[in-house]
Amino acid sequence: MTDSNDLYRQLYRIRRFEETVLDNFSKGVFFGTTHTYLGQEANAVGVLAHLQDGEIVFSNHRCHGHFLAYGGDMRALFAELMGKSTGVCGGRGGSQHLHWQNFYSNGVQGGILPVAAGMALAEKRRQSGKLVIAFLGDGTFGEGVLYEALNMASLWEAPILFVVEDNRIAQTTPVELALAGSITSRCMAFDIPAVEIDSSGVLEVSSHAERLLDEIRLQGGPRALVVHTCRFGPHSKGDDTRDPAVVAAFRRERDPLMIHAPRLDPEARAAIEAEVNLEVETAFAQAMDDPWPVADWQPSVQTTQHQPSTSSDQPSVLKSLNAALHQALSKDDGFVVLGEDILDPYGGAFKVTQGLSEAFPERVLTTPISEAGIVGVAAGMALRGLRPVVEIMFGDFVTLIADQVINHVAKFRWMYNDQVRVPLVIRTPMGGRRGYGPTHSQTLEKLFLGVPGLRVVAPTALGAPGDLLAQAIIDDDPVLFVENKLLYLQKLHHGDVLSDFELHSHSVSGTYAPTYTLSMRGAPAPGLTILAYGYMAELARQAVFQLAYEHEIFAELVVPTQLSPFENDPISASIGRTRRVLAVEEGTLTLGWGAEILARASEEMGTNLLVSRRVAARDLPIPASGPLEQAVLPGVADIVEAARKMV
Ligand SMILES: Cc1ncc(C[n+]2csc(CCOP(=O)(O)OP(=O)(O)O)c2C)c(N)n1
């Protein structure tokens, strides 16, 4: 157990750090935002006093105190807040986004909690005996994803301590205006044993935390510590709407330093304060002198060509994907599959996961209906070295995972300055033509195109979707793997179907997902480039055939399997030859993928581009009725008609 002097030193370090930050914000030294921990120091110090080697801390926007109590470097923290290259994350993260050793923080309320639970589950799976501590505030109890995380943490007995710092206010909103019932009972409703204390005393926080952490280590499962605490400063820099008399009373009666100080010898206390004052001054001055980072990251793209293998006996797309999952799971016990209703005998809504749970019962997890939570948990597992594959039952529900994908999964590597990897695959069936109606038929991947840090891949029957999935599974970075529903029962092409076509596969460096080009064998040079992916590539292939035989229009079809990051080389090579481009997609027309294709072509070619068009779904929800659905979604006839207008 840490001695009293040391506890005081830690409390005082945080206090002086935060005061220095606030003072200097008003002088313009810092930029952006900050959320200081003044008044709450006892929580971080008391809880983290019991952290053991290799254990994990996940924190939120108010993370400086947690970071310093974890053992983080003060100069690096100042530097991070200043945006300097010596910062904890090289200036990429700033005040709310820190990562060092086993410490992580992110500034989106609630979003970290499934990730933290996933980390705890990864530690449990590998029987490391290590636990996770996750800090959150009372206001975060308004976020739905928190309850997904509590549910899964309890259900799967994740070794995690939720530390709720209940300072009775969220930004400017008092808890009375935002929270019904009690935080402790909410935790207990999930069968998570919870202890509630009303204290700013570091010893009291410490003794409760110690007991709960010991319980987790001995018995497993989650626990919660709910601490009524007092925020002394503004929410961030100057936004305190509370009555100053209330805050003054907190400072008089609930100051963790004043509560703890009488336990120290006054001389020892003065010496500690002098040492810390010097440490803070020095760290601040060093950070001020530290260099600014240089933006020197460059994507590198090179194109090479290769022929795909050909064999006449082809499985369906579904079988190919299913086989890839079986193979991955049999190779390495770090691979896990999570999703709703994926257990056998049902085997998932579209059967891509069939047979997996029977063969690998320990590593195939059926989940609650918690799309955001599942992705968060899987992200936590991925951060701790597992390789999860998540199934989102219908692509329409990617709206629910957007925060996890965009603000967590895709950002971690970059904002933590390349120190982590998130080897996570999110598979999902997309698309219409099955009469499932407006909320189960959409093509929504365009919402995720252009999200930095995320690879979006769409297999076709032209290549081997299973190989593509296998590559995605061993990718160290996150992949959104979009499977069009109509492709599932389609046999992989080669042999007969493609005998009329010349097929090339282009692999661009930096990705394993090829772009295919396809043109009529023995035909004159194509005068039009048609671009399509996923199932639309199938319809476009039929259109290319029809255009050649019925209209003597020869087109080259370009089919990327990686939609994002956007790989322009094979596309622009084709458009450079034909000078005409038709982009075809199943998503809605406006602000879609095709718009990007046309914009790139026109930027590159200017007036050399003779004509460009798009074929896409109408800007309408997708109706269930067959004829209505057909009228909304693009078909072969639409592609043929558009092409004829262009040539
Ligand atoms: C999803 C989300 N919504 C809103 C915000 C803006 N915001 C940042 S902190 C905060 C208040 C959080 O309150 P609480 O969880 O009680 O933590 P405290 O600030 O009191 O430590 C809000 C609304 C955010 N960061 N993330």
XYZ file of C-alpha atoms and ligand atoms in Angstrom:
673
model
C 0.000 0.000 0.000
C 1.260 3.463 -0.905
C 2.169 5.557 2.146
C 0.453 8.779 3.160
C 3.224 11.019 1.912
C 3.162 9.397 -1.462
C -0.615 9.661 -1.707
C -0.360 13.354 -0.913
C 2.371 13.798 -3.500
C 0.121 12.270 -6.141
C -2.889 14.355 -5.172
C -0.791 17.505 -5.190
C 0.840 16.664 -8.548
C -2.552 16.440 -10.200
C -3.739 19.610 -8.460
C -0.714 21.651 -9.574
C -0.773 20.229 -13.076
C -4.424 21.159 -13.572
C -4.035 24.616 -12.040
C -1.131 25.261 -14.373
C -3.216 24.131 -17.329
C -6.121 26.417 -16.438
C -3.867 29.427 -15.731
C -2.086 29.012 -19.022
C -5.206 28.397 -21.054
C -6.292 31.902 -20.226
C -2.869 33.112 -21.416
C -3.275 31.347 -24.752
C -0.504 28.769 -24.246
C -2.874 25.887 -24.876
C -5.255 25.495 -27.735
C -8.428 23.427 -28.038
C -10.092 22.248 -24.882
C -9.376 20.705 -21.524
C -11.364 19.183 -18.677
C -9.591 19.494 -15.391
C -9.761 17.060 -12.514
C -9.629 19.649 -9.722
C -11.469 18.352 -6.666
C -11.711 14.761 -7.885
C -8.053 13.823 -7.356
C -8.803 11.301 -4.602
C -10.645 9.023 -7.027
C -7.801 8.469 -9.475
C -5.162 8.278 -6.757
C -7.211 6.066 -4.421
C -8.297 3.604 -7.104
C -5.099 3.389 -9.118
C -3.002 2.842 -5.991
C -4.134 -0.778 -6.332
C -3.457 -1.265 -10.002
C -1.099 -4.140 -10.656
C 1.466 -4.519 -13.420
C -0.068 -5.002 -16.840
C -3.569 -3.983 -15.750
C -5.520 -1.617 -17.923
C -7.097 1.798 -17.388
C -9.663 3.330 -19.724
C -10.589 6.928 -19.134
C -12.747 9.648 -20.606
C -12.542 13.348 -21.415
C -11.504 14.190 -17.831
C -8.401 12.053 -18.058
C -5.371 14.058 -16.886
C -5.678 12.985 -13.265
C -6.161 9.362 -14.253
C -3.122 9.531 -16.520
C -0.840 11.083 -13.898
C -2.013 8.666 -11.194
C -1.384 5.806 -13.631
C 2.244 6.936 -13.770
C 2.133 8.918 -17.002
C 4.830 11.483 -17.671
C 3.927 15.062 -16.795
C 6.048 16.752 -19.450
C 4.553 14.472 -22.126
C 1.070 15.386 -20.892
C 1.777 19.129 -20.995
C 3.305 18.640 -24.432
C 0.268 16.717 -25.662
C -2.027 19.507 -24.522
C 0.214 22.003 -26.331
C 0.236 19.845 -29.474
C 3.996 19.215 -29.360
C 5.814 16.272 -30.946
C 6.972 15.027 -27.538
C 3.364 14.713 -26.368
C 1.901 11.429 -25.162
C 0.516 10.867 -28.661
C 2.804 13.204 -30.584
C 0.158 15.924 -30.525
C -2.375 13.882 -32.467
C -4.713 13.231 -29.558
C -4.715 16.367 -27.406
C -6.281 16.685 -23.992
C -8.888 13.913 -24.224
C -7.122 11.235 -26.265
C -4.205 9.640 -24.511
C -2.511 6.297 -24.816
C 0.606 5.124 -23.037
C 1.405 1.570 -21.962
C -1.958 0.198 -20.746
C -3.655 3.567 -20.383
C -6.253 4.702 -22.920
C -8.720 7.580 -23.047
C -11.275 8.857 -25.511
C -13.583 11.852 -25.418
C -16.898 10.395 -26.569
C -19.260 9.836 -23.663
C -20.080 6.171 -23.182
C -18.215 4.928 -26.232
C -15.214 3.683 -24.311
C -17.223 1.405 -22.053
C -17.836 -1.515 -24.414
C -14.230 -1.161 -25.555
C -13.047 -1.381 -21.952
C -15.328 -4.384 -21.372
C -13.911 -6.020 -24.503
C -10.392 -5.534 -23.200
C -11.396 -7.182 -19.938
C -12.905 -10.098 -21.870
C -9.714 -10.474 -23.890
C -7.687 -10.639 -20.675
C -10.113 -13.177 -19.251
C -9.902 -15.290 -22.401
C -6.145 -15.426 -22.279
C -6.298 -16.059 -18.506
C -3.810 -13.299 -17.802
C -5.392 -12.538 -14.430
C -5.348 -8.841 -15.404
C -8.323 -6.560 -14.961
C -9.559 -3.278 -16.413
C -10.576 -0.105 -14.595
C -12.913 2.202 -16.517
C -13.721 5.719 -15.284
C -17.001 7.410 -16.202
C -19.147 10.306 -15.031
C -22.769 10.515 -13.919
C -23.808 12.278 -17.141
C -22.657 9.284 -19.158
C -25.541 7.310 -17.698
C -27.655 8.977 -20.383
C -25.839 7.044 -23.123
C -27.441 3.800 -24.325
C -24.193 2.074 -25.210
C -23.244 2.105 -21.516
C -26.079 -0.300 -20.788
C -25.004 -2.577 -23.629
C -21.560 -2.626 -22.029
C -22.878 -3.266 -18.505
C -25.060 -6.084 -19.814
C -22.271 -7.821 -21.710
C -19.712 -7.256 -18.941
C -22.054 -8.912 -16.455
C -23.300 -11.649 -18.788
C -19.773 -12.687 -19.745
C -18.208 -11.947 -16.352
C -15.649 -9.456 -17.577
C -13.009 -8.564 -14.969
C -13.667 -4.841 -14.902
C -14.216 -2.170 -12.267
C -16.487 0.677 -13.368
C -15.561 3.760 -11.349
C -18.399 6.253 -11.530
C -17.270 9.732 -10.566
C -20.621 11.209 -9.662
C -19.919 14.935 -9.407
C -23.644 15.654 -9.766
C -23.200 17.663 -12.935
C -22.607 16.982 -16.619
C -21.082 19.993 -18.333
C -23.734 22.479 -17.116
C -26.649 20.107 -16.514
C -27.291 19.117 -12.912
C -27.878 15.439 -12.383
C -31.467 16.115 -11.255
C -32.322 17.247 -14.788
C -30.744 14.262 -16.493
C -30.953 11.125 -14.419
C -33.956 9.189 -13.148
C -33.485 6.704 -10.335
C -30.081 5.842 -8.964
C -26.770 5.001 -10.596
C -26.041 2.269 -8.088
C -29.373 0.552 -8.678
C -28.809 0.739 -12.421
C -25.537 -1.166 -11.995
C -27.155 -3.635 -9.625
C -29.997 -4.201 -12.100
C -27.355 -5.804 -14.319
C -26.226 -7.957 -11.407
C -23.078 -5.914 -11.011
C -22.250 -5.581 -7.303
C -21.902 -1.862 -6.632
C -20.609 0.141 -3.689
C -21.685 3.754 -3.255
C -19.641 6.180 -1.175
C -19.854 9.893 -0.516
C -16.299 10.951 0.072
C -13.366 12.992 -1.142
C -10.980 11.180 1.155
C -8.290 9.274 -0.658
C -8.052 6.611 2.051
C -11.749 5.875 1.950
C -11.812 5.649 -1.849
C -8.689 3.545 -1.738
C -10.001 1.005 0.769
C -13.256 0.435 -1.148
C -11.409 0.199 -4.445
C -8.932 -2.253 -2.973
C -11.722 -4.533 -1.758
C -13.583 -4.452 -5.076
C -10.434 -5.033 -7.107
C -9.474 -7.952 -4.880
C -12.945 -9.412 -5.357
C -12.612 -9.144 -9.133
C -9.194 -10.788 -9.027
C -10.453 -13.625 -6.838
C -13.976 -14.169 -8.097
C -13.970 -12.599 -11.569
C -16.836 -10.565 -13.004
C -17.473 -6.830 -12.963
C -17.924 -4.489 -9.990
C -18.874 -0.825 -9.725
C -17.658 1.864 -7.371
C -19.899 4.919 -7.326
C -18.176 7.886 -5.698
C -20.018 11.101 -4.885
C -17.367 13.650 -5.623
C -17.038 17.399 -6.236
C -15.755 19.204 -9.293
C -13.986 22.414 -8.256
C -13.311 23.874 -11.683
C -15.347 24.659 -14.752
C -16.471 21.811 -17.007
C -13.734 22.708 -19.448
C -12.090 26.118 -19.435
C -14.503 28.763 -18.250
C -17.956 27.258 -18.431
C -19.054 27.075 -14.833
C -22.706 28.011 -14.427
C -22.945 26.940 -10.799
C -23.461 29.326 -7.891
C -19.899 30.305 -6.829
C -20.963 29.859 -3.194
C -21.643 26.168 -3.859
C -18.231 25.669 -5.408
C -16.599 27.626 -2.566
C -18.269 25.288 -0.076
C -16.907 22.277 -1.978
C -13.440 23.756 -1.783
C -13.815 24.381 1.960
C -15.370 21.082 2.926
C -14.516 18.524 0.270
C -10.938 19.186 -0.774
C -9.073 15.849 -1.053
C -5.783 17.593 -0.266
C -7.116 19.297 2.842
C -8.725 16.072 4.012
C -5.467 14.170 3.623
C -2.962 16.867 4.700
C -3.402 16.455 8.494
C -2.029 12.915 8.151
C 1.339 14.314 7.098
C 4.106 15.865 9.070
C 3.920 19.596 8.117
C 7.569 19.734 7.168
C 7.312 16.659 5.011
C 4.241 18.165 3.363
C 6.044 21.444 2.643
C 8.959 19.516 1.160
C 6.655 17.483 -1.066
C 4.908 20.617 -2.282
C 8.207 22.318 -3.041
C 9.436 19.300 -5.002
C 6.221 18.991 -6.967
C 6.097 22.729 -7.691
C 9.551 22.447 -9.184
C 8.601 19.324 -11.138
C 5.546 21.059 -12.604
C 7.447 24.214 -13.470
C 10.240 22.229 -15.114
C 7.901 19.942 -17.039
C 5.889 22.910 -18.272
C 9.009 24.831 -19.346
C 10.413 21.779 -21.136
C 7.148 21.192 -22.967
C 7.071 24.855 -23.975
C 10.521 24.413 -25.530
C 9.659 21.121 -27.197
C 9.388 21.037 -30.985
C 6.202 21.065 -33.013
C 5.366 17.913 -34.969
C 5.857 17.819 -38.718
C 3.116 16.480 -40.971
C 5.149 14.003 -43.003
C 2.715 11.160 -43.643
C 2.261 10.225 -47.281
C 0.196 7.467 -48.831
C 2.124 5.350 -51.344
C 0.324 3.714 -54.236
C 1.811 1.516 -56.930
C -0.020 -0.721 -59.358
C 1.035 -4.195 -60.392
C -0.851 -6.703 -62.481
C -1.554 -10.363 -61.982
C -3.919 -12.991 -63.349
C -6.359 -14.609 -60.929
C -6.339 -18.374 -60.683
C -9.006 -20.140 -62.741
C -10.901 -23.291 -61.893
C -14.265 -24.437 -63.222
C -15.634 -26.006 -60.021
C -16.625 -22.955 -58.025
C -18.441 -22.689 -54.690
C -21.056 -20.037 -53.940
C -20.021 -16.705 -52.431
C -21.689 -17.838 -49.206
C -19.725 -21.092 -49.072
C -16.531 -19.283 -49.870
C -17.062 -16.843 -46.975
C -18.129 -19.589 -44.590
C -15.069 -21.674 -45.463
C -12.806 -18.688 -44.820
C -14.269 -18.266 -41.331
C -13.865 -21.975 -40.572
C -10.299 -21.847 -41.737
C -9.427 -18.746 -39.748
C -10.870 -20.200 -36.558
C -9.037 -23.470 -37.027
C -5.720 -21.707 -37.531
C -5.384 -19.608 -34.428
C -7.190 -19.438 -31.119
C -6.916 -15.644 -31.184
C -9.713 -15.529 -33.763
C -13.200 -15.021 -32.348
C -16.556 -14.497 -34.030
C -19.331 -12.417 -32.480
C -22.840 -11.681 -33.690
C -26.546 -11.908 -33.090
C -28.142 -15.344 -33.548
C -25.030 -16.909 -34.997
C -25.142 -20.104 -32.950
C -25.949 -23.410 -34.658
C -28.206 -24.878 -35.732
C -29.522 -21.486 -36.903
C -26.031 -20.308 -37.865
C -26.829 -16.628 -38.514
C -29.546 -14.847 -40.454
C -27.823 -15.483 -43.803
C -25.937 -18.624 -42.722
C -22.484 -17.239 -43.347
C -21.553 -18.339 -39.822
C -23.158 -21.773 -40.073
C -21.272 -24.610 -38.419
C -18.841 -22.314 -36.621
C -20.279 -22.589 -33.137
C -20.403 -26.374 -33.324
C -16.807 -26.568 -34.431
C -15.481 -23.799 -32.149
C -17.934 -23.408 -29.267
C -15.509 -21.394 -27.149
C -14.802 -18.775 -29.765
C -18.172 -18.135 -31.348
C -20.184 -15.773 -29.187
C -23.846 -15.073 -29.653
C -24.519 -11.550 -28.461
C -27.379 -9.432 -27.178
C -29.042 -7.163 -29.738
C -26.426 -4.484 -29.130
C -24.748 -3.506 -32.385
C -22.694 -0.646 -30.942
C -21.822 -2.682 -27.881
C -20.694 -5.683 -29.900
C -18.417 -3.592 -32.081
C -17.029 -1.827 -29.009
C -16.398 -5.077 -27.174
C -14.734 -6.519 -30.271
C -12.594 -3.383 -30.582
C -11.433 -3.857 -27.008
C -10.591 -7.476 -27.772
C -8.705 -6.400 -30.885
C -6.725 -3.801 -28.947
C -5.633 -6.591 -26.623
C -4.409 -8.848 -29.421
C -7.415 -10.989 -30.381
C -8.750 -10.957 -33.957
C -12.517 -10.632 -33.756
C -14.906 -10.891 -36.672
C -18.258 -9.273 -35.954
C -21.421 -9.914 -37.909
C -23.967 -7.103 -38.055
C -27.114 -8.965 -39.016
C -28.370 -6.426 -41.564
C -26.248 -3.689 -43.101
C -29.012 -1.235 -42.291
C -27.901 -1.388 -38.663
C -24.489 0.096 -39.369
C -26.096 3.375 -38.351
C -25.998 2.015 -34.801
C -22.276 1.254 -34.943
C -21.249 4.539 -36.534
C -19.873 6.052 -33.329
C -17.906 2.948 -32.460
C -16.500 2.684 -35.970
C -15.788 6.328 -36.694
C -14.838 7.673 -33.270
C -13.197 4.603 -31.806
C -12.209 1.710 -34.074
C -10.984 3.756 -37.033
C -9.329 6.437 -34.913
C -7.403 4.521 -32.278
C -4.304 3.762 -34.331
C -3.892 7.269 -35.633
C -4.856 9.296 -32.598
C -2.688 7.139 -30.366
C 0.235 7.976 -32.638
C 0.537 4.568 -34.322
C 1.103 2.789 -31.024
C -1.867 0.404 -31.334
C -3.576 -1.738 -33.951
C -7.245 -2.726 -34.164
C -7.415 -5.976 -36.156
C -11.194 -6.094 -36.369
C -13.479 -7.178 -39.210
C -17.105 -6.070 -39.284
C -19.035 -8.155 -41.824
C -22.485 -7.183 -42.881
C -25.001 -8.087 -45.593
C -26.235 -5.089 -47.583
C -28.640 -4.414 -50.389
C -32.168 -4.894 -51.625
C -34.142 -6.955 -54.185
C -35.461 -9.300 -51.513
C -38.550 -7.365 -50.544
C -37.355 -6.658 -47.000
C -38.546 -3.055 -47.164
C -37.140 0.299 -46.092
C -35.041 -0.711 -43.061
C -33.606 -4.056 -44.217
C -32.651 -3.430 -47.838
C -30.390 -0.429 -47.909
C -26.909 0.012 -49.292
C -25.353 2.211 -46.643
C -21.607 1.745 -47.008
C -21.349 5.233 -48.453
C -21.746 6.500 -44.880
C -18.348 4.963 -44.142
C -16.450 5.765 -47.331
C -13.662 8.223 -46.743
C -13.474 7.530 -43.011
C -9.733 7.684 -42.323
C -8.357 4.528 -40.727
C -11.122 2.259 -42.011
C -10.875 -0.067 -44.981
C -14.194 -0.739 -46.699
C -14.185 -3.874 -48.813
C -16.945 -5.266 -51.043
C -16.362 -8.730 -52.534
C -17.794 -9.803 -55.879
C -18.234 -13.154 -57.562
C -15.350 -12.247 -59.892
C -12.634 -13.068 -57.386
C -12.656 -15.288 -54.334
C -14.611 -13.545 -51.549
C -13.317 -16.070 -49.025
C -9.718 -15.141 -49.829
C -10.616 -11.505 -49.437
C -12.230 -12.186 -46.060
C -9.215 -14.253 -44.997
C -6.987 -11.291 -45.853
C -9.269 -8.910 -43.974
C -9.105 -11.170 -40.918
C -5.310 -11.025 -40.821
C -5.296 -7.286 -41.580
C -3.908 -5.411 -38.581
C -6.349 -2.569 -39.180
C -10.148 -2.454 -39.122
C -12.197 -3.537 -42.111
C -15.869 -3.051 -42.911
C -16.665 -6.030 -45.126
C -19.816 -5.434 -47.153
C -21.560 -8.492 -48.571
C -24.420 -7.944 -50.987
C -27.230 -10.338 -50.123
C -27.861 -11.352 -53.715
C -24.276 -12.464 -54.093
C -24.556 -15.107 -51.393
C -26.048 -17.820 -53.580
C -24.137 -16.856 -56.670
C -21.348 -19.228 -57.722
C -17.917 -17.690 -58.035
C -17.211 -16.826 -61.639
C -14.562 -18.258 -63.856
C -14.771 -20.797 -66.557
C -17.988 -20.593 -68.622
C -19.505 -17.344 -67.408
C -16.351 -15.417 -68.027
C -15.267 -17.132 -71.219
C -16.548 -14.145 -73.231
C -14.466 -11.732 -71.217
C -10.888 -10.784 -70.685
C -10.423 -10.430 -66.961
C -7.545 -8.707 -65.231
C -6.899 -8.195 -61.599
C -4.911 -5.172 -60.417
C -3.431 -5.173 -56.972
C -2.543 -1.814 -55.635
C 0.261 -1.643 -53.103
C -0.942 -1.149 -49.558
C -4.030 -3.270 -50.096
C -4.847 -6.903 -50.699
C -8.242 -6.091 -52.212
C -7.877 -6.115 -55.994
C -9.587 -4.088 -58.676
C -10.785 -6.150 -61.629
C -11.130 -5.024 -65.219
C -13.252 -6.929 -67.639
C -13.855 -6.428 -71.341
C -15.301 -8.475 -74.224
C -12.765 -10.917 -75.616
C -11.694 -10.133 -79.174
C -13.782 -6.941 -79.304
C -12.587 -3.542 -80.559
C -10.984 -1.199 -78.032
C -13.598 -0.168 -75.463
C -15.025 3.343 -75.778
C -16.596 3.502 -72.337
C -15.582 2.652 -68.763
C -18.304 1.306 -66.521
C -17.561 1.223 -62.806
C -19.451 -0.960 -60.370
C -18.848 -3.024 -57.237
C -20.561 -5.776 -55.269
C -23.736 -7.107 -56.804
C -23.980 -4.149 -59.188
C -20.815 -5.507 -60.822
C -22.876 -8.572 -61.747
C -25.585 -6.472 -63.357
C -22.994 -4.297 -65.036
C -21.303 -7.412 -66.471
C -24.614 -8.465 -67.988
C -25.023 -4.941 -69.354
C -21.540 -5.015 -70.922
C -22.503 -8.256 -72.676
C -25.816 -6.845 -73.892
C -24.216 -3.590 -75.053
C -21.720 -5.539 -77.145
C -24.115 -8.026 -78.717
C -27.207 -5.877 -79.125
C -25.796 -2.372 -79.629
C -22.188 -2.807 -80.717
C -21.051 -0.641 -77.845
C -17.881 -1.932 -76.247
C -17.293 -1.109 -72.635
C -14.619 -1.945 -70.101
C -15.973 -2.828 -66.673
C -13.864 -1.794 -63.678
C -14.739 -3.480 -60.390
C -12.939 -2.352 -57.248
C -13.194 -4.571 -54.202
C -11.705 -1.902 -51.949
C -13.994 1.113 -51.844
C -12.150 3.058 -49.201
C -9.403 4.198 -49.031
C -10.154 5.108 -52.615
C -7.630 3.590 -55.048
C -7.817 5.634 -58.198
C -4.984 4.182 -60.295
C -6.714 1.275 -62.051
C -9.834 3.403 -62.463
C -8.077 6.375 -63.987
C -6.035 4.106 -66.278
C -9.247 2.809 -67.814
C -10.959 6.192 -68.050
C -7.776 7.584 -69.585
C -8.202 5.054 -72.416
C -11.956 5.388 -72.985
C -12.563 9.042 -71.988
C -16.108 8.118 -70.995
C -17.186 7.006 -67.537
C -20.387 5.555 -66.164
C -20.496 4.881 -62.413
C -23.054 2.363 -61.211
C -24.092 1.801 -57.594
C -26.976 0.406 -55.581
C -26.874 3.161 -52.958
C -28.837 6.371 -53.422
C -27.629 8.686 -56.158
C -27.038 11.905 -54.306
C -23.615 12.404 -52.700
C -22.681 8.809 -53.354
C -19.667 6.761 -54.480
C -20.289 7.563 -58.143
C -20.060 11.275 -57.432
C -16.507 10.737 -56.171
C -15.582 8.704 -59.265
C -16.870 11.413 -61.584
C -15.232 14.183 -59.597
C -11.848 12.425 -59.748
C -12.187 11.764 -63.458
C -13.073 15.335 -64.204
C -10.301 16.731 -61.980
C -7.742 14.534 -63.700
C -8.890 14.781 -67.284
C -10.563 18.167 -67.581
C -11.884 18.648 -71.089
C -10.350 15.338 -72.216
C -13.215 13.647 -70.436
C -15.901 13.441 -73.083
C -18.866 12.428 -70.989
C -19.715 11.109 -67.525
C -22.897 9.740 -65.950
C -24.180 7.870 -62.922
C -26.706 5.109 -62.448
C -27.843 4.627 -58.854
C -30.885 4.070 -56.670
C -33.429 6.840 -56.588
C -33.188 9.100 -53.571
C -36.024 7.286 -51.840
C -36.406 4.709 -49.086
C -36.600 1.196 -50.509
C -40.177 -0.082 -50.793
C -41.055 -3.685 -49.973
C -43.358 -4.347 -52.929
C -41.526 -6.016 -55.834
C -42.476 -3.618 -58.646
C -41.886 -0.576 -56.442
C -38.520 -1.863 -55.270
C -37.518 -2.491 -58.871
C -38.453 1.068 -59.753
C -36.194 2.450 -57.033
C -33.124 0.215 -57.515
C -30.977 0.350 -60.648
C -31.048 -2.639 -63.022
C -29.353 -3.897 -66.189
C -31.723 -1.909 -68.423
C -30.806 1.332 -66.641
C -27.111 0.678 -67.220
C -27.635 -0.184 -70.895
C -29.786 2.882 -71.435
C -27.285 5.214 -69.756
C -24.397 3.725 -71.758
C -26.259 4.154 -75.035
C -26.771 7.844 -74.292
C -23.029 8.229 -73.806
C -21.605 6.566 -76.883
C -21.376 11.412 -26.980
C -21.007 12.726 -26.380
N -21.971 13.640 -26.179
C -21.634 14.856 -25.661
C -20.339 15.161 -25.350
C -19.960 16.535 -24.823
N -19.589 16.399 -23.390
C -18.316 16.239 -23.012
S -18.170 15.955 -21.384
C -19.830 16.084 -21.163
C -20.406 15.922 -19.793
C -20.106 14.577 -19.244
O -20.602 14.479 -17.963
P -20.175 13.326 -16.998
O -20.267 12.013 -17.672
O -20.974 13.486 -15.759
O -18.635 13.585 -16.713
P -17.990 14.853 -16.037
O -17.767 15.882 -17.102
O -18.892 15.335 -14.985
O -16.694 14.368 -15.514
C -20.470 16.328 -22.355
C -21.921 16.518 -22.497
C -19.372 14.162 -25.602
N -18.073 14.371 -25.383
N -19.732 12.961 -26.090
